[in-house]
Amino acid sequence: MKPKTFTLRFHMNDPEHRRAYGYLQGLSGSKNAAIISVLNRAAEQEDYWNTFRNVLREEMGNVQPAPSMPEPTATEGADELVMDALEFFR
């Protein structure tokens, strides 16, 4: 099978393009192999995260929310009780 070709252009006025170009220039091996490896890993990670999100959504859809706790009501002498407790730490 004949190899497929793809042209990659870097716009050096774009900081992201300059950074990517710098990474490629710093590689000691095949730039082609590096780009292929990075693309495949990115696609695999995206597949992983999509699967994870779908499972999480599915599982969270089966969870019933816990009933909310009633708000505590003030009782007589509560302020004194708090002050007594704080006094303990002096």
mmCIF file with all atom_site columns, C-alpha atoms in Angstrom:
data_model
loop_
_atom_site.group_PDB
_atom_site.id
_atom_site.type_symbol
_atom_site.label_atom_id
_atom_site.label_alt_id
_atom_site.label_comp_id
_atom_site.label_asym_id
_atom_site.label_entity_id
_atom_site.label_seq_id
_atom_site.pdbx_PDB_ins_code
_atom_site.Cartn_x
_atom_site.Cartn_y
_atom_site.Cartn_z
_atom_site.occupancy
_atom_site.B_iso_or_equiv
_atom_site.pdbx_formal_charge
_atom_site.auth_seq_id
_atom_site.auth_comp_id
_atom_site.auth_asym_id
_atom_site.auth_atom_id
_atom_site.pdbx_PDB_model_num
ATOM 1  C CA . MET A 1 1  ? 0.000   0.000  0.000  1.00 0.00 ? 1  MET A CA 1
ATOM 2  C CA . LYS A 1 2  ? 1.250   3.435  -0.906 1.00 0.00 ? 2  LYS A CA 1
ATOM 3  C CA . PRO A 1 3  ? 2.051   5.642  2.128  1.00 0.00 ? 3  PRO A CA 1
ATOM 4  C CA . LYS A 1 4  ? -0.407  8.452  2.795  1.00 0.00 ? 4  LYS A CA 1
ATOM 5  C CA . THR A 1 5  ? 0.980   11.945 3.220  1.00 0.00 ? 5  THR A CA 1
ATOM 6  C CA . PHE A 1 6  ? -0.143  14.851 5.346  1.00 0.00 ? 6  PHE A CA 1
ATOM 7  C CA . THR A 1 7  ? 1.243   18.379 5.462  1.00 0.00 ? 7  THR A CA 1
ATOM 8  C CA . LEU A 1 8  ? 1.608   20.065 8.813  1.00 0.00 ? 8  LEU A CA 1
ATOM 9  C CA . ARG A 1 9  ? 2.116   23.825 8.856  1.00 0.00 ? 9  ARG A CA 1
ATOM 10 C CA . PHE A 1 10 ? 3.219   25.866 11.829 1.00 0.00 ? 10 PHE A CA 1
ATOM 11 C CA . HIS A 1 11 ? 2.209   29.516 12.102 1.00 0.00 ? 11 HIS A CA 1
ATOM 12 C CA . MET A 1 12 ? 5.088   30.958 14.036 1.00 0.00 ? 12 MET A CA 1
ATOM 13 C CA . ASN A 1 13 ? 3.073   33.983 15.170 1.00 0.00 ? 13 ASN A CA 1
ATOM 14 C CA . ASP A 1 14 ? 0.861   31.617 17.224 1.00 0.00 ? 14 ASP A CA 1
ATOM 15 C CA . PRO A 1 15 ? 2.445   30.726 20.612 1.00 0.00 ? 15 PRO A CA 1
ATOM 16 C CA . GLU A 1 16 ? 0.944   27.206 20.596 1.00 0.00 ? 16 GLU A CA 1
ATOM 17 C CA . HIS A 1 17 ? 2.322   26.521 17.139 1.00 0.00 ? 17 HIS A CA 1
ATOM 18 C CA . ARG A 1 18 ? 5.769   27.799 18.150 1.00 0.00 ? 18 ARG A CA 1
ATOM 19 C CA . ARG A 1 19 ? 5.735   25.594 21.252 1.00 0.00 ? 19 ARG A CA 1
ATOM 20 C CA . ALA A 1 20 ? 4.725   22.501 19.230 1.00 0.00 ? 20 ALA A CA 1
ATOM 21 C CA . TYR A 1 21 ? 7.375   23.265 16.637 1.00 0.00 ? 21 TYR A CA 1
ATOM 22 C CA . GLY A 1 22 ? 9.961   23.563 19.402 1.00 0.00 ? 22 GLY A CA 1
ATOM 23 C CA . TYR A 1 23 ? 8.975   20.149 20.771 1.00 0.00 ? 23 TYR A CA 1
ATOM 24 C CA . LEU A 1 24 ? 9.323   18.569 17.341 1.00 0.00 ? 24 LEU A CA 1
ATOM 25 C CA . GLN A 1 25 ? 12.702  20.193 16.723 1.00 0.00 ? 25 GLN A CA 1
ATOM 26 C CA . GLY A 1 26 ? 13.944  18.855 20.059 1.00 0.00 ? 26 GLY A CA 1
ATOM 27 C CA . LEU A 1 27 ? 13.150  15.224 19.191 1.00 0.00 ? 27 LEU A CA 1
ATOM 28 C CA . SER A 1 28 ? 16.103  12.982 18.496 1.00 0.00 ? 28 SER A CA 1
ATOM 29 C CA . GLY A 1 29 ? 14.138  10.240 16.716 1.00 0.00 ? 29 GLY A CA 1
ATOM 30 C CA . SER A 1 30 ? 11.615  10.146 13.916 1.00 0.00 ? 30 SER A CA 1
ATOM 31 C CA . LYS A 1 31 ? 9.256   13.100 13.982 1.00 0.00 ? 31 LYS A CA 1
ATOM 32 C CA . ASN A 1 32 ? 6.760   11.056 11.975 1.00 0.00 ? 32 ASN A CA 1
ATOM 33 C CA . ALA A 1 33 ? 6.749   8.254  14.580 1.00 0.00 ? 33 ALA A CA 1
ATOM 34 C CA . ALA A 1 34 ? 6.423   10.791 17.410 1.00 0.00 ? 34 ALA A CA 1
ATOM 35 C CA . ILE A 1 35 ? 3.403   12.498 15.820 1.00 0.00 ? 35 ILE A CA 1
ATOM 36 C CA . ILE A 1 36 ? 1.710   9.154  15.134 1.00 0.00 ? 36 ILE A CA 1
ATOM 37 C CA . SER A 1 37 ? 2.328   7.993  18.715 1.00 0.00 ? 37 SER A CA 1
ATOM 38 C CA . VAL A 1 38 ? 0.968   11.224 20.221 1.00 0.00 ? 38 VAL A CA 1
ATOM 39 C CA . LEU A 1 39 ? -2.147  11.164 18.020 1.00 0.00 ? 39 LEU A CA 1
ATOM 40 C CA . ASN A 1 40 ? -2.882  7.542  18.913 1.00 0.00 ? 40 ASN A CA 1
ATOM 41 C CA . ARG A 1 41 ? -2.401  8.175  22.644 1.00 0.00 ? 41 ARG A CA 1
ATOM 42 C CA . ALA A 1 42 ? -4.614  11.259 22.543 1.00 0.00 ? 42 ALA A CA 1
ATOM 43 C CA . ALA A 1 43 ? -7.378  9.298  20.807 1.00 0.00 ? 43 ALA A CA 1
ATOM 44 C CA . GLU A 1 44 ? -7.069  6.432  23.322 1.00 0.00 ? 44 GLU A CA 1
ATOM 45 C CA . GLN A 1 45 ? -7.227  8.839  26.253 1.00 0.00 ? 45 GLN A CA 1
ATOM 46 C CA . GLU A 1 46 ? -10.282 10.553 24.791 1.00 0.00 ? 46 GLU A CA 1
ATOM 47 C CA . ASP A 1 47 ? -11.964 7.162  24.371 1.00 0.00 ? 47 ASP A CA 1
ATOM 48 C CA . TYR A 1 48 ? -11.076 6.287  27.967 1.00 0.00 ? 48 TYR A CA 1
ATOM 49 C CA . TRP A 1 49 ? -12.479 9.543  29.365 1.00 0.00 ? 49 TRP A CA 1
ATOM 50 C CA . ASN A 1 50 ? -15.649 9.284  27.267 1.00 0.00 ? 50 ASN A CA 1
ATOM 51 C CA . THR A 1 51 ? -16.204 5.745  28.577 1.00 0.00 ? 51 THR A CA 1
ATOM 52 C CA . PHE A 1 52 ? -15.522 6.913  32.131 1.00 0.00 ? 52 PHE A CA 1
ATOM 53 C CA . ARG A 1 53 ? -17.976 9.828  31.792 1.00 0.00 ? 53 ARG A CA 1
ATOM 54 C CA . ASN A 1 54 ? -20.671 7.545  30.364 1.00 0.00 ? 54 ASN A CA 1
ATOM 55 C CA . VAL A 1 55 ? -20.273 4.992  33.161 1.00 0.00 ? 55 VAL A CA 1
ATOM 56 C CA . LEU A 1 56 ? -20.301 7.739  35.787 1.00 0.00 ? 56 LEU A CA 1
ATOM 57 C CA . ARG A 1 57 ? -23.445 9.304  34.284 1.00 0.00 ? 57 ARG A CA 1
ATOM 58 C CA . GLU A 1 58 ? -25.136 5.921  34.166 1.00 0.00 ? 58 GLU A CA 1
ATOM 59 C CA . GLU A 1 59 ? -24.222 5.064  37.745 1.00 0.00 ? 59 GLU A CA 1
ATOM 60 C CA . MET A 1 60 ? -25.112 8.507  39.093 1.00 0.00 ? 60 MET A CA 1
ATOM 61 C CA . GLY A 1 61 ? -28.473 8.232  37.360 1.00 0.00 ? 61 GLY A CA 1
ATOM 62 C CA . ASN A 1 62 ? -29.243 5.240  39.584 1.00 0.00 ? 62 ASN A CA 1
ATOM 63 C CA . VAL A 1 63 ? -28.341 7.024  42.826 1.00 0.00 ? 63 VAL A CA 1
ATOM 64 C CA . GLN A 1 64 ? -31.117 8.431  44.957 1.00 0.00 ? 64 GLN A CA 1
ATOM 65 C CA . PRO A 1 65 ? -30.220 11.679 46.710 1.00 0.00 ? 65 PRO A CA 1
ATOM 66 C CA . ALA A 1 66 ? -29.926 11.434 50.474 1.00 0.00 ? 66 ALA A CA 1
ATOM 67 C CA . PRO A 1 67 ? -32.691 13.174 52.387 1.00 0.00 ? 67 PRO A CA 1
ATOM 68 C CA . SER A 1 68 ? -31.634 16.550 53.644 1.00 0.00 ? 68 SER A CA 1
ATOM 69 C CA . MET A 1 69 ? -31.071 17.037 57.339 1.00 0.00 ? 69 MET A CA 1
ATOM 70 C CA . PRO A 1 70 ? -33.353 19.521 59.067 1.00 0.00 ? 70 PRO A CA 1
ATOM 71 C CA . GLU A 1 71 ? -31.758 22.765 60.121 1.00 0.00 ? 71 GLU A CA 1
ATOM 72 C CA . PRO A 1 72 ? -30.821 22.779 63.792 1.00 0.00 ? 72 PRO A CA 1
ATOM 73 C CA . THR A 1 73 ? -32.973 25.075 65.898 1.00 0.00 ? 73 THR A CA 1
ATOM 74 C CA . ALA A 1 74 ? -31.654 27.353 68.572 1.00 0.00 ? 74 ALA A CA 1
ATOM 75 C CA . THR A 1 75 ? -32.283 26.181 72.087 1.00 0.00 ? 75 THR A CA 1
ATOM 76 C CA . GLU A 1 76 ? -32.262 28.143 75.292 1.00 0.00 ? 76 GLU A CA 1
ATOM 77 C CA . GLY A 1 77 ? -28.839 28.269 76.851 1.00 0.00 ? 77 GLY A CA 1
ATOM 78 C CA . ALA A 1 78 ? -27.033 27.272 73.646 1.00 0.00 ? 78 ALA A CA 1
ATOM 79 C CA . ASP A 1 79 ? -24.801 30.347 73.826 1.00 0.00 ? 79 ASP A CA 1
ATOM 80 C CA . GLU A 1 80 ? -23.804 29.483 77.391 1.00 0.00 ? 80 GLU A CA 1
ATOM 81 C CA . LEU A 1 81 ? -23.035 25.914 76.368 1.00 0.00 ? 81 LEU A CA 1
ATOM 82 C CA . VAL A 1 82 ? -20.777 27.127 73.550 1.00 0.00 ? 82 VAL A CA 1
ATOM 83 C CA . MET A 1 83 ? -18.998 29.551 75.866 1.00 0.00 ? 83 MET A CA 1
ATOM 84 C CA . ASP A 1 84 ? -18.486 26.792 78.460 1.00 0.00 ? 84 ASP A CA 1
ATOM 85 C CA . ALA A 1 85 ? -17.013 24.546 75.790 1.00 0.00 ? 85 ALA A CA 1
ATOM 86 C CA . LEU A 1 86 ? -14.655 27.301 74.614 1.00 0.00 ? 86 LEU A CA 1
ATOM 87 C CA . GLU A 1 87 ? -13.657 28.001 78.216 1.00 0.00 ? 87 GLU A CA 1
ATOM 88 C CA . PHE A 1 88 ? -12.477 24.398 78.454 1.00 0.00 ? 88 PHE A CA 1
ATOM 89 C CA . PHE A 1 89 ? -9.745  25.121 75.883 1.00 0.00 ? 89 PHE A CA 1
ATOM 90 C CA . ARG A 1 90 ? -8.220  28.040 77.783 1.00 0.00 ? 90 ARG A CA 1
#
